mmCIF file of C-alpha atoms and ligand atoms in Angstrom:
data_model
loop_
_atom_site.group_PDB
_atom_site.id
_atom_site.type_symbol
_atom_site.label_atom_id
_atom_site.label_comp_id
_atom_site.label_asym_id
_atom_site.label_seq_id
_atom_site.Cartn_x
_atom_site.Cartn_y
_atom_site.Cartn_z
ATOM 1 C CA MET A 1083 -30.935 -9.043 -61.403
ATOM 2 C CA THR A 1084 -28.710 -7.266 -58.647
ATOM 3 C CA GLU A 1085 -25.807 -9.640 -60.053
ATOM 4 C CA GLN A 1086 -25.524 -7.919 -62.706
ATOM 5 C CA ARG A 1087 -26.705 -4.538 -61.332
ATOM 6 C CA ILE A 1088 -23.081 -4.919 -59.120
ATOM 7 C CA ASN A 1089 -21.504 -5.641 -62.226
ATOM 8 C CA ASP A 1090 -21.982 -2.913 -64.009
ATOM 9 C CA VAL A 1091 -21.130 -0.509 -61.183
ATOM 10 C CA LEU A 1092 -17.978 -2.463 -60.713
ATOM 11 C CA SER A 1093 -17.188 -1.945 -64.636
ATOM 12 C CA ASN A 1094 -16.900 1.569 -63.817
ATOM 13 C CA ILE A 1095 -14.686 1.032 -61.370
ATOM 14 C CA LYS A 1096 -11.011 0.776 -61.600
ATOM 15 C CA GLU A 1097 -8.566 -1.203 -59.847
ATOM 16 C CA PRO A 1098 -5.788 1.164 -59.034
ATOM 17 C CA LEU A 1099 -2.653 -0.130 -60.084
ATOM 18 C CA LEU A 1100 -3.667 -1.294 -63.482
ATOM 19 C CA ASN A 1101 -6.484 1.743 -64.131
ATOM 20 C CA LYS A 1102 -8.199 -0.799 -65.415
ATOM 21 C CA ASP A 1103 -12.114 -1.917 -64.136
ATOM 22 C CA PHE A 1104 -12.265 -4.550 -61.783
ATOM 23 C CA ILE A 1105 -14.590 -6.999 -64.240
ATOM 24 C CA SER A 1106 -12.266 -6.712 -67.891
ATOM 25 C CA LEU A 1107 -9.848 -8.029 -65.413
ATOM 26 C CA GLY A 1108 -11.887 -10.685 -63.814
ATOM 27 C CA PHE A 1109 -10.903 -9.612 -60.558
ATOM 28 C CA LEU A 1110 -14.393 -10.408 -58.938
ATOM 29 C CA LYS A 1111 -14.423 -13.051 -57.416
ATOM 30 C CA GLY A 1112 -17.569 -13.606 -55.421
ATOM 31 C CA VAL A 1113 -20.496 -11.701 -54.078
ATOM 32 C CA THR A 1114 -22.938 -12.805 -51.056
ATOM 33 C CA LEU A 1115 -26.382 -10.500 -50.341
ATOM 34 C CA LYS A 1116 -27.911 -11.154 -47.187
ATOM 35 C CA GLY A 1117 -31.106 -8.907 -47.134
ATOM 36 C CA ASN A 1118 -29.937 -5.658 -47.888
ATOM 37 C CA LYS A 1119 -26.448 -6.298 -46.481
ATOM 38 C CA LEU A 1120 -23.568 -7.025 -49.828
ATOM 39 C CA LYS A 1121 -19.803 -8.523 -49.522
ATOM 40 C CA ILE A 1122 -17.817 -9.085 -51.788
ATOM 41 C CA TYR A 1123 -14.516 -10.225 -52.645
ATOM 42 C CA LEU A 1124 -12.705 -8.428 -55.499
ATOM 43 C CA GLY A 1125 -8.551 -9.591 -57.202
ATOM 44 C CA ILE A 1126 -6.218 -6.402 -56.299
ATOM 45 C CA THR A 1127 -2.335 -6.383 -58.093
ATOM 46 C CA ASP A 1128 -0.740 -5.220 -54.934
ATOM 47 C CA THR A 1129 -2.129 -6.712 -51.796
ATOM 48 C CA GLU A 1130 -0.448 -4.431 -49.622
ATOM 49 C CA TYR A 1131 -1.834 -1.330 -51.169
ATOM 50 C CA LYS A 1132 -1.642 1.474 -49.985
ATOM 51 C CA ASP A 1133 -4.698 3.069 -49.962
ATOM 52 C CA PHE A 1134 -7.518 0.737 -48.954
ATOM 53 C CA PRO A 1135 -9.905 2.258 -47.088
ATOM 54 C CA GLY A 1136 -10.203 4.681 -49.625
ATOM 55 C CA LEU A 1137 -10.997 2.166 -51.940
ATOM 56 C CA LYS A 1138 -12.913 0.197 -49.883
ATOM 57 C CA ASN A 1139 -14.946 3.543 -49.775
ATOM 58 C CA LEU A 1140 -14.941 4.425 -52.915
ATOM 59 C CA ILE A 1141 -16.780 1.191 -53.843
ATOM 60 C CA ALA A 1142 -19.380 0.669 -51.365
ATOM 61 C CA GLY A 1143 -20.525 4.616 -52.024
ATOM 62 C CA LYS A 1144 -20.915 3.677 -55.619
ATOM 63 C CA ILE A 1145 -22.645 0.881 -55.377
ATOM 64 C CA MET A 1146 -24.550 1.951 -52.791
ATOM 65 C CA GLU A 1147 -25.504 5.353 -54.901
ATOM 66 C CA GLU A 1148 -26.478 2.766 -58.166
ATOM 67 C CA ILE A 1149 -28.679 0.261 -55.953
ATOM 68 C CA PRO A 1150 -30.201 1.981 -53.357
ATOM 69 C CA GLU A 1151 -31.958 -1.364 -51.697
ATOM 70 C CA ILE A 1152 -28.246 -2.360 -50.907
ATOM 71 C CA GLU A 1153 -27.564 -0.731 -47.212
ATOM 72 C CA LYS A 1154 -24.488 -1.970 -46.251
ATOM 73 C CA VAL A 1155 -21.061 -3.184 -48.650
ATOM 74 C CA GLU A 1156 -18.168 -4.626 -47.291
ATOM 75 C CA VAL A 1157 -15.508 -5.463 -49.770
ATOM 76 C CA ASP A 1158 -12.629 -7.796 -48.989
ATOM 77 C CA PHE A 1159 -9.456 -8.019 -51.261
ATOM 78 C CA MET A 1160 -7.363 -10.648 -52.510
ATOM 79 C CA LEU A 1161 -4.613 -11.266 -55.058
ATOM 80 C CA GLY A 1162 -5.880 -10.760 -58.198
ATOM 81 C CA ILE A 1163 -3.769 -12.313 -61.219
ATOM 82 C CA VAL A 1164 -5.062 -11.245 -64.842
ATOM 83 C CA ASN A 1165 -5.023 -14.409 -67.028
ATOM 84 C CA HIS A 1166 -2.743 -14.925 -70.217
ATOM 85 C CA ASP A 1167 -5.619 -14.664 -72.962
ATOM 86 C CA ASN A 1168 -4.093 -17.005 -75.628
ATOM 87 C CA LYS A 1169 -6.205 -19.778 -77.366
ATOM 88 C CA GLN A 1170 -3.500 -22.429 -77.609
ATOM 89 C CA LYS A 1171 -2.263 -22.330 -73.950
ATOM 90 C CA GLU A 1172 -5.842 -22.661 -72.966
ATOM 91 C CA ALA A 1173 -6.012 -25.828 -75.266
ATOM 92 C CA VAL A 1174 -2.728 -27.353 -73.727
ATOM 93 C CA LEU A 1175 -3.604 -25.911 -69.976
ATOM 94 C CA PRO A 1176 -6.621 -24.829 -69.496
ATOM 95 C CA GLY A 1177 -6.789 -23.347 -65.572
ATOM 96 C CA VAL A 1178 -3.227 -22.252 -65.859
ATOM 97 C CA LYS A 1179 -3.419 -18.397 -66.129
ATOM 98 C CA ASN A 1180 0.390 -17.901 -66.442
ATOM 99 C CA THR A 1181 3.453 -19.973 -67.807
ATOM 100 C CA ILE A 1182 6.676 -18.677 -67.307
ATOM 101 C CA ALA A 1183 10.298 -20.155 -67.889
ATOM 102 C CA VAL A 1184 13.196 -19.655 -65.456
ATOM 103 C CA ALA A 1185 16.353 -19.465 -67.566
ATOM 104 C CA SER A 1186 19.891 -19.017 -67.094
ATOM 105 C CA GLY A 1187 22.244 -18.740 -69.394
ATOM 106 C CA LYS A 1188 24.976 -21.092 -67.528
ATOM 107 C CA GLY A 1189 24.697 -23.246 -64.839
ATOM 108 C CA GLY A 1190 25.238 -22.680 -60.838
ATOM 109 C CA VAL A 1191 24.141 -19.080 -61.175
ATOM 110 C CA GLY A 1192 21.368 -19.921 -58.743
ATOM 111 C CA LYS A 1193 18.631 -20.411 -60.737
ATOM 112 C CA SER A 1194 16.675 -23.618 -59.276
ATOM 113 C CA THR A 1195 17.200 -21.666 -55.947
ATOM 114 C CA VAL A 1196 15.542 -18.840 -57.316
ATOM 115 C CA ALA A 1197 12.744 -20.558 -58.865
ATOM 116 C CA VAL A 1198 12.058 -22.466 -56.259
ATOM 117 C CA ASN A 1199 11.886 -19.437 -53.866
ATOM 118 C CA LEU A 1200 9.854 -17.495 -56.089
ATOM 119 C CA ALA A 1201 7.621 -19.757 -56.109
ATOM 120 C CA ALA A 1202 7.571 -19.689 -52.332
ATOM 121 C CA ALA A 1203 7.035 -16.500 -52.234
ATOM 122 C CA LEU A 1204 4.220 -16.206 -54.381
ATOM 123 C CA THR A 1205 2.212 -18.740 -52.580
ATOM 124 C CA LEU A 1206 2.579 -16.109 -49.190
ATOM 125 C CA GLU A 1207 1.392 -13.460 -51.591
ATOM 126 C CA GLY A 1208 -1.920 -15.378 -51.981
ATOM 127 C CA ALA A 1209 -1.395 -16.854 -55.602
ATOM 128 C CA LYS A 1210 -1.592 -20.376 -56.911
ATOM 129 C CA VAL A 1211 1.804 -21.716 -57.989
ATOM 130 C CA GLY A 1212 3.411 -24.772 -60.346
ATOM 131 C CA LEU A 1213 6.413 -25.828 -60.604
ATOM 132 C CA ILE A 1214 8.044 -28.502 -63.687
ATOM 133 C CA ASP A 1215 11.571 -29.110 -63.178
ATOM 134 C CA ALA A 1216 12.848 -29.372 -66.543
ATOM 135 C CA ASP A 1217 16.701 -29.228 -65.657
ATOM 136 C CA ILE A 1218 17.672 -32.746 -67.530
ATOM 137 C CA TYR A 1219 21.675 -31.662 -66.492
ATOM 138 C CA GLY A 1220 20.711 -32.010 -62.120
ATOM 139 C CA PRO A 1221 16.930 -31.773 -61.586
ATOM 140 C CA SER A 1222 17.518 -30.597 -57.896
ATOM 141 C CA ILE A 1223 14.056 -29.299 -57.249
ATOM 142 C CA PRO A 1224 12.599 -32.203 -54.863
ATOM 143 C CA LEU A 1225 15.713 -32.200 -52.554
ATOM 144 C CA MET A 1226 15.543 -28.532 -52.378
ATOM 145 C CA LEU A 1227 11.471 -28.881 -51.719
ATOM 146 C CA GLY A 1228 12.651 -32.366 -49.112
ATOM 147 C CA ILE A 1229 9.986 -34.064 -51.516
ATOM 148 C CA ASN A 1230 10.943 -37.865 -51.012
ATOM 149 C CA GLU A 1231 7.748 -38.935 -52.962
ATOM 150 C CA ARG A 1232 6.639 -39.518 -56.311
ATOM 151 C CA PRO A 1233 3.522 -38.558 -57.959
ATOM 152 C CA ARG A 1234 0.540 -40.679 -58.540
ATOM 153 C CA VAL A 1235 -0.718 -41.938 -61.540
ATOM 154 C CA LEU A 1236 -4.546 -41.758 -61.727
ATOM 155 C CA ASN A 1237 -6.851 -43.372 -64.459
ATOM 156 C CA SER A 1238 -9.655 -41.192 -66.125
ATOM 157 C CA ASN A 1239 -11.639 -42.124 -68.616
ATOM 158 C CA GLY A 1240 -9.091 -44.900 -69.424
ATOM 159 C CA LYS A 1241 -6.348 -42.181 -70.038
ATOM 160 C CA ASN A 1242 -3.313 -42.176 -67.155
ATOM 161 C CA LYS A 1243 -2.909 -38.840 -65.741
ATOM 162 C CA MET A 1244 -0.402 -38.062 -63.154
ATOM 163 C CA LEU A 1245 -0.919 -35.827 -60.007
ATOM 164 C CA PRO A 1246 1.656 -33.351 -58.860
ATOM 165 C CA VAL A 1247 3.345 -33.991 -55.604
ATOM 166 C CA GLU A 1248 2.527 -30.567 -53.665
ATOM 167 C CA GLN A 1249 4.772 -29.299 -50.963
ATOM 168 C CA TYR A 1250 4.432 -26.581 -49.165
ATOM 169 C CA GLY A 1251 1.824 -25.130 -51.265
ATOM 170 C CA ILE A 1252 3.411 -25.708 -54.391
ATOM 171 C CA LYS A 1253 2.346 -28.282 -56.987
ATOM 172 C CA LEU A 1254 5.990 -30.083 -58.523
ATOM 173 C CA MET A 1255 6.944 -32.340 -61.047
ATOM 174 C CA SER A 1256 9.956 -33.189 -61.861
ATOM 175 C CA ILE A 1257 12.089 -34.742 -64.312
ATOM 176 C CA GLY A 1258 14.042 -36.616 -61.140
ATOM 177 C CA PHE A 1259 10.669 -38.043 -60.348
ATOM 178 C CA LEU A 1260 10.868 -40.512 -63.738
ATOM 179 C CA VAL A 1261 14.708 -41.378 -63.651
ATOM 180 C CA GLU A 1262 17.410 -42.005 -60.566
ATOM 181 C CA GLU A 1263 19.502 -38.630 -60.583
ATOM 182 C CA LYS A 1264 22.664 -40.526 -61.236
ATOM 183 C CA THR A 1265 21.179 -41.227 -64.884
ATOM 184 C CA ALA A 1266 19.614 -37.980 -65.399
ATOM 185 C CA VAL A 1267 22.438 -36.699 -67.572
ATOM 186 C CA VAL A 1268 21.967 -39.078 -70.302
ATOM 187 C CA TRP A 1269 18.320 -37.662 -70.619
ATOM 188 C CA ARG A 1270 18.912 -35.851 -74.121
ATOM 189 C CA GLY A 1271 17.066 -33.813 -77.069
ATOM 190 C CA PRO A 1272 13.703 -35.758 -78.051
ATOM 191 C CA MET A 1273 13.434 -37.550 -74.971
ATOM 192 C CA ALA A 1274 13.899 -34.540 -72.957
ATOM 193 C CA SER A 1275 11.385 -32.779 -74.504
ATOM 194 C CA SER A 1276 8.954 -35.501 -74.702
ATOM 195 C CA ALA A 1277 8.891 -35.860 -70.816
ATOM 196 C CA LEU A 1278 8.298 -32.039 -70.639
ATOM 197 C CA LYS A 1279 5.680 -31.935 -72.931
ATOM 198 C CA GLN A 1280 3.741 -34.841 -71.181
ATOM 199 C CA PHE A 1281 4.412 -32.527 -68.049
ATOM 200 C CA MET A 1282 1.873 -30.236 -69.566
ATOM 201 C CA THR A 1283 -0.534 -32.779 -71.708
ATOM 202 C CA GLU A 1284 -0.423 -35.571 -68.766
ATOM 203 C CA VAL A 1285 -0.312 -33.538 -65.283
ATOM 204 C CA VAL A 1286 -3.475 -32.998 -63.654
ATOM 205 C CA TRP A 1287 -2.916 -28.996 -62.317
ATOM 206 C CA GLY A 1288 -5.951 -27.736 -61.532
ATOM 207 C CA ASP A 1289 -6.223 -24.189 -61.041
ATOM 208 C CA LEU A 1290 -3.116 -22.175 -60.975
ATOM 209 C CA ASP A 1291 -1.888 -18.752 -61.371
ATOM 210 C CA PHE A 1292 1.687 -19.382 -62.299
ATOM 211 C CA LEU A 1293 3.111 -22.073 -63.622
ATOM 212 C CA PHE A 1294 7.143 -21.836 -63.646
ATOM 213 C CA PHE A 1295 9.336 -24.357 -65.565
ATOM 214 C CA ASP A 1296 12.990 -24.623 -64.043
ATOM 215 C CA MET A 1297 14.771 -24.973 -67.255
ATOM 216 C CA PRO A 1298 18.154 -26.412 -68.089
ATOM 217 C CA PRO A 1299 21.108 -23.425 -68.504
ATOM 218 C CA GLY A 1300 21.941 -22.743 -72.077
ATOM 219 C CA THR A 1301 19.800 -22.168 -75.412
ATOM 220 C CA GLY A 1302 19.479 -26.169 -76.356
ATOM 221 C CA ASP A 1303 16.241 -28.089 -77.945
ATOM 222 C CA ILE A 1304 14.396 -28.172 -74.646
ATOM 223 C CA GLN A 1305 13.691 -24.303 -74.747
ATOM 224 C CA LEU A 1306 12.777 -24.658 -78.099
ATOM 225 C CA THR A 1307 10.255 -27.543 -77.385
ATOM 226 C CA LEU A 1308 8.798 -25.093 -75.022
ATOM 227 C CA SER A 1309 8.163 -22.459 -76.723
ATOM 228 C CA GLN A 1310 7.097 -24.003 -79.787
ATOM 229 C CA THR A 1311 4.241 -26.291 -77.067
ATOM 230 C CA ILE A 1312 2.887 -23.104 -75.550
ATOM 231 C CA PRO A 1313 3.230 -19.713 -76.094
ATOM 232 C CA LEU A 1314 4.532 -18.764 -72.682
ATOM 233 C CA THR A 1315 3.465 -15.568 -70.908
ATOM 234 C CA GLY A 1316 7.179 -15.390 -70.570
ATOM 235 C CA SER A 1317 10.660 -15.764 -69.460
ATOM 236 C CA VAL A 1318 12.960 -14.515 -66.087
ATOM 237 C CA VAL A 1319 16.375 -14.915 -66.635
ATOM 238 C CA VAL A 1320 18.528 -15.376 -63.574
ATOM 239 C CA THR A 1321 22.140 -14.340 -63.943
ATOM 240 C CA THR A 1322 25.134 -13.194 -61.766
ATOM 241 C CA PRO A 1323 27.007 -9.900 -61.804
ATOM 242 C CA GLN A 1324 29.972 -11.957 -63.521
ATOM 243 C CA GLU A 1325 30.669 -10.804 -66.932
ATOM 244 C CA ILE A 1326 31.108 -14.369 -67.816
ATOM 245 C CA SER A 1327 27.367 -14.786 -66.144
ATOM 246 C CA LEU A 1328 26.305 -12.015 -67.855
ATOM 247 C CA ALA A 1329 27.379 -12.808 -71.666
ATOM 248 C CA ASP A 1330 25.632 -16.293 -71.321
ATOM 249 C CA ALA A 1331 22.498 -14.253 -70.123
ATOM 250 C CA ARG A 1332 22.354 -12.029 -72.736
ATOM 251 C CA LYS A 1333 22.317 -14.955 -75.514
ATOM 252 C CA GLY A 1334 19.108 -16.879 -73.026
ATOM 253 C CA HIS A 1335 17.206 -13.346 -73.796
ATOM 254 C CA VAL A 1336 18.245 -13.332 -77.407
ATOM 255 C CA MET A 1337 17.074 -16.510 -77.721
ATOM 256 C CA PHE A 1338 13.813 -16.476 -75.855
ATOM 257 C CA GLU A 1339 13.524 -13.230 -77.937
ATOM 258 C CA LYS A 1340 13.611 -14.962 -81.455
ATOM 259 C CA VAL A 1341 11.188 -17.271 -80.486
ATOM 260 C CA ASN A 1342 8.398 -14.652 -78.886
ATOM 261 C CA VAL A 1343 8.735 -15.196 -75.664
ATOM 262 C CA PRO A 1344 9.046 -11.573 -73.710
ATOM 263 C CA ASN A 1345 11.819 -11.402 -71.003
ATOM 264 C CA LEU A 1346 9.542 -10.310 -68.092
ATOM 265 C CA GLY A 1347 13.059 -9.456 -66.093
ATOM 266 C CA PHE A 1348 16.521 -10.265 -65.370
ATOM 267 C CA ILE A 1349 17.239 -11.641 -61.976
ATOM 268 C CA GLU A 1350 20.720 -10.765 -60.359
ATOM 269 C CA ASN A 1351 21.345 -13.434 -57.492
ATOM 270 C CA MET A 1352 24.598 -13.544 -55.535
ATOM 271 C CA SER A 1353 24.605 -9.643 -55.743
ATOM 272 C CA TYR A 1354 26.903 -9.333 -52.667
ATOM 273 C CA TYR A 1355 27.867 -11.299 -49.132
ATOM 274 C CA LEU A 1356 26.738 -9.702 -46.421
ATOM 275 C CA GLN A 1357 29.652 -9.542 -43.987
ATOM 276 C CA SER A 1358 28.912 -9.633 -40.090
ATOM 277 C CA ASP A 1359 29.314 -5.837 -40.056
ATOM 278 C CA GLY A 1360 26.693 -5.148 -42.036
ATOM 279 C CA THR A 1361 28.843 -4.351 -45.067
ATOM 280 C CA ARG A 1362 28.464 -5.855 -48.286
ATOM 281 C CA GLU A 1363 31.504 -7.457 -50.311
ATOM 282 C CA TYR A 1364 30.650 -7.315 -53.761
ATOM 283 C CA ILE A 1365 32.251 -10.922 -54.725
ATOM 284 C CA PHE A 1366 31.500 -11.496 -58.204
ATOM 285 C CA GLY A 1367 31.405 -7.653 -59.243
ATOM 286 C CA GLN A 1368 28.890 -5.265 -58.973
ATOM 287 C CA GLY A 1369 25.813 -3.280 -60.629
ATOM 288 C CA GLY A 1370 25.761 -6.360 -64.192
ATOM 289 C CA GLY A 1371 22.296 -7.300 -63.519
ATOM 290 C CA LYS A 1372 20.862 -3.409 -63.800
ATOM 291 C CA LYS A 1373 23.924 -2.751 -66.833
ATOM 292 C CA ILE A 1374 22.218 -5.803 -68.941
ATOM 293 C CA SER A 1375 18.701 -5.259 -68.447
ATOM 294 C CA ASP A 1376 19.394 -1.477 -69.303
ATOM 295 C CA GLU A 1377 21.042 -2.745 -72.027
ATOM 296 C CA PHE A 1378 18.003 -4.590 -73.170
ATOM 297 C CA GLY A 1379 15.364 -1.995 -72.395
ATOM 298 C CA VAL A 1380 13.615 -4.903 -69.614
ATOM 299 C CA ASN A 1381 13.066 -4.601 -65.987
ATOM 300 C CA LEU A 1382 15.865 -5.714 -62.885
ATOM 301 C CA LEU A 1383 13.268 -7.441 -60.909
ATOM 302 C CA GLY A 1384 15.457 -7.853 -58.157
ATOM 303 C CA GLU A 1385 19.125 -8.289 -56.745
ATOM 304 C CA ILE A 1386 19.495 -11.513 -54.172
ATOM 305 C CA PRO A 1387 22.648 -11.449 -51.726
ATOM 306 C CA ILE A 1388 24.665 -14.373 -50.851
ATOM 307 C CA ASP A 1389 23.616 -16.182 -47.887
ATOM 308 C CA THR A 1390 24.416 -18.860 -45.960
ATOM 309 C CA GLU A 1391 20.961 -19.423 -44.891
ATOM 310 C CA VAL A 1392 19.901 -19.538 -48.945
ATOM 311 C CA ARG A 1393 22.592 -22.633 -49.412
ATOM 312 C CA ILE A 1394 21.675 -24.668 -45.905
ATOM 313 C CA SER A 1395 17.863 -24.341 -46.570
ATOM 314 C CA GLY A 1396 18.298 -25.350 -50.000
ATOM 315 C CA ASP A 1397 20.342 -28.686 -49.060
ATOM 316 C CA THR A 1398 17.888 -29.327 -45.897
ATOM 317 C CA GLY A 1399 14.998 -29.109 -48.194
ATOM 318 C CA LYS A 1400 13.274 -26.089 -46.731
ATOM 319 C CA PRO A 1401 13.252 -22.990 -49.088
ATOM 320 C CA VAL A 1402 14.580 -20.052 -46.626
ATOM 321 C CA VAL A 1403 11.294 -17.566 -47.557
ATOM 322 C CA ILE A 1404 9.541 -20.487 -46.097
ATOM 323 C CA SER A 1405 11.787 -20.974 -43.087
ATOM 324 C CA LYS A 1406 13.146 -17.521 -42.613
ATOM 325 C CA PRO A 1407 10.271 -15.422 -44.393
ATOM 326 C CA ASP A 1408 11.054 -12.285 -42.819
ATOM 327 C CA SER A 1409 15.079 -12.596 -43.621
ATOM 328 C CA GLU A 1410 17.019 -10.007 -45.397
ATOM 329 C CA VAL A 1411 17.431 -12.273 -48.461
ATOM 330 C CA SER A 1412 13.591 -13.582 -48.254
ATOM 331 C CA LEU A 1413 11.836 -9.954 -48.352
ATOM 332 C CA LYS A 1414 14.107 -9.697 -51.121
ATOM 333 C CA PHE A 1415 12.112 -12.771 -53.033
ATOM 334 C CA ARG A 1416 9.069 -11.453 -51.858
ATOM 335 C CA GLN A 1417 9.827 -8.284 -53.472
ATOM 336 C CA ILE A 1418 10.889 -9.770 -56.253
ATOM 337 C CA ALA A 1419 7.449 -11.597 -56.073
ATOM 338 C CA LYS A 1420 5.365 -8.539 -56.433
ATOM 339 C CA ASN A 1421 7.540 -6.892 -58.895
ATOM 340 C CA LEU A 1422 6.990 -10.424 -61.327
ATOM 341 C CA ILE A 1423 3.234 -10.018 -60.585
ATOM 342 C CA LEU A 1424 3.051 -6.521 -61.635
ATOM 343 C CA GLU A 1425 4.659 -6.989 -64.715
ATOM 344 C CA VAL A 1426 2.586 -10.020 -65.685
ATOM 345 C CA ASN A 1427 -0.880 -8.269 -64.845
ATOM 346 C CA ARG A 1428 0.136 -5.508 -66.764
ATOM 347 C CA LYS A 1429 1.568 -7.711 -69.800
ATOM 348 C CA ASN A 1430 -1.092 -8.995 -69.975
ATOM 349 C CA ILE A 1431 -3.536 -6.432 -70.178
ATOM 350 C CA GLU A 1432 -1.420 -4.139 -72.614
ATOM 351 C CA PRO A 1433 1.034 -6.625 -74.631
ATOM 352 C CA SER A 1434 2.618 -4.044 -76.282
ATOM 353 C CA LYS A 1435 3.855 -1.528 -73.095
ATOM 354 C CA SER A 1436 5.213 -4.499 -70.823
ATOM 355 C CA HIS A 1437 8.057 -2.052 -69.470
ATOM 356 C CA GLY A 1438 8.619 0.905 -67.370
ATOM 357 C CA LEU A 1439 7.535 -0.776 -64.057
ATOM 358 C CA GLU A 1440 7.949 1.373 -61.179
ATOM 359 C CA ILE A 1441 10.518 -1.215 -59.320
ATOM 360 C CA ILE A 1442 11.460 -1.509 -55.442
ATOM 361 C CA ILE A 1443 15.091 -3.764 -55.027
HETATM 362 P P1 LIG B 1662 21.773 -23.549 -60.877
HETATM 363 O O1 LIG B 1662 20.132 -24.360 -60.929
HETATM 364 O O2 LIG B 1662 21.904 -21.899 -61.782
HETATM 365 O O3 LIG B 1662 22.033 -24.333 -61.460
HETATM 366 P P2 LIG B 1662 21.224 -23.579 -57.817
HETATM 367 O O4 LIG B 1662 20.104 -23.298 -57.267
HETATM 368 O O5 LIG B 1662 21.555 -24.949 -58.088
HETATM 369 O O6 LIG B 1662 22.312 -23.245 -59.360
HETATM 370 O O7 LIG B 1662 22.516 -23.421 -56.969
HETATM 371 C C1 LIG B 1662 24.021 -23.909 -57.290
HETATM 372 C C2 LIG B 1662 24.285 -23.618 -55.550
HETATM 373 O O8 LIG B 1662 24.640 -21.833 -54.884
HETATM 374 C C3 LIG B 1662 23.859 -23.990 -54.555
HETATM 375 O O9 LIG B 1662 24.704 -24.600 -53.668
HETATM 376 C C4 LIG B 1662 22.892 -23.169 -54.032
HETATM 377 O O10 LIG B 1662 22.256 -23.540 -52.870
HETATM 378 C C5 LIG B 1662 24.144 -22.565 -53.680
HETATM 379 N N1 LIG B 1662 23.044 -20.730 -53.692
HETATM 380 C C6 LIG B 1662 22.085 -20.196 -54.714
HETATM 381 N N2 LIG B 1662 22.072 -18.926 -54.567
HETATM 382 C C7 LIG B 1662 22.973 -18.731 -53.115
HETATM 383 C C8 LIG B 1662 22.312 -17.654 -52.581
HETATM 384 N N3 LIG B 1662 21.851 -16.341 -52.843
HETATM 385 N N4 LIG B 1662 23.328 -17.422 -51.542
HETATM 386 C C9 LIG B 1662 23.906 -18.463 -51.179
HETATM 387 N N5 LIG B 1662 24.027 -20.158 -51.760
HETATM 388 C C10 LIG B 1662 23.172 -19.725 -53.328
#
């Protein structure tokens, strides 16, 4: 009874960043009532929201006004991620709220590095994250996460299912687990596509806020397979500021658009090199990411500098966001994670108004 009344109150209070009530967002995470003391756990888009005391007072005040027998209310906030509401996705990946392809037009722009660090940054925000390494030309993510083991196989109801390997709170499946690194390049068309499908249908992912797909560069079969198997929440496209990289990133954007996968934003990697005297050297040119984002009217989620630590961390199996979470480059990744959360949540409540977020870079 009381729970229903709490629901009623919260269905009239709006989560401030999305301007939609907590109940429709699915952001009531838990309730405990001891005597006349209530504790509620609520989701929120920004775990560093500027006015938690004000919001807590507002919620506590309304509850005590509507349900007088409650005399004390404690409100606890945690990250809230809105589910991408889609029947086809629920059928293939129940428990996974959002699926996002990390793409690039060409190789070597740092797509896998960005995928891994973005996944890590999201776990620091409190999100549950999975990653599918579908880069058939170079499945490098097990190395970047320092993973030596292979997924375990479970037999449930006569069917074999794989358990993803978990590292730093990220669940991973990789084409690299299935083949020796040297032979990965022979994985083409149908074989790669069927491996990708297997990763969706024959893996026990459990509950995830985000499942990322690190795609091979370019615009080939595997991108099509993915977009045809599940309706993705969206893509993020990684580029460097260099013109030749932008040209390919444009193709990536257009390809996803054609198969109705919205681009959640571009990420510019290798934006500049921070010199020891603090000045920035724009090795690959300046402003390319901004230019391409403006051109298509989508977000620039962030700009990441070239930093030796990024490369070293990748090579030693501990992403920089984990090894040095407060370094300049890690803070950039963490801001991108926040921008992505906001964009995904907004898109999931208003599919037609996915753009126009206030970005901090
Ligand atoms: P892709 O997936 O696009 O082929 P990778 O993520 O494998 O690219 O990155 C290519 C190389 O560039 C790797 O050696 C990686 O460590 C390095 N790298 C990527 N981004 C950065 C960065 N911001 N600073 C320094 N090195 C980087």
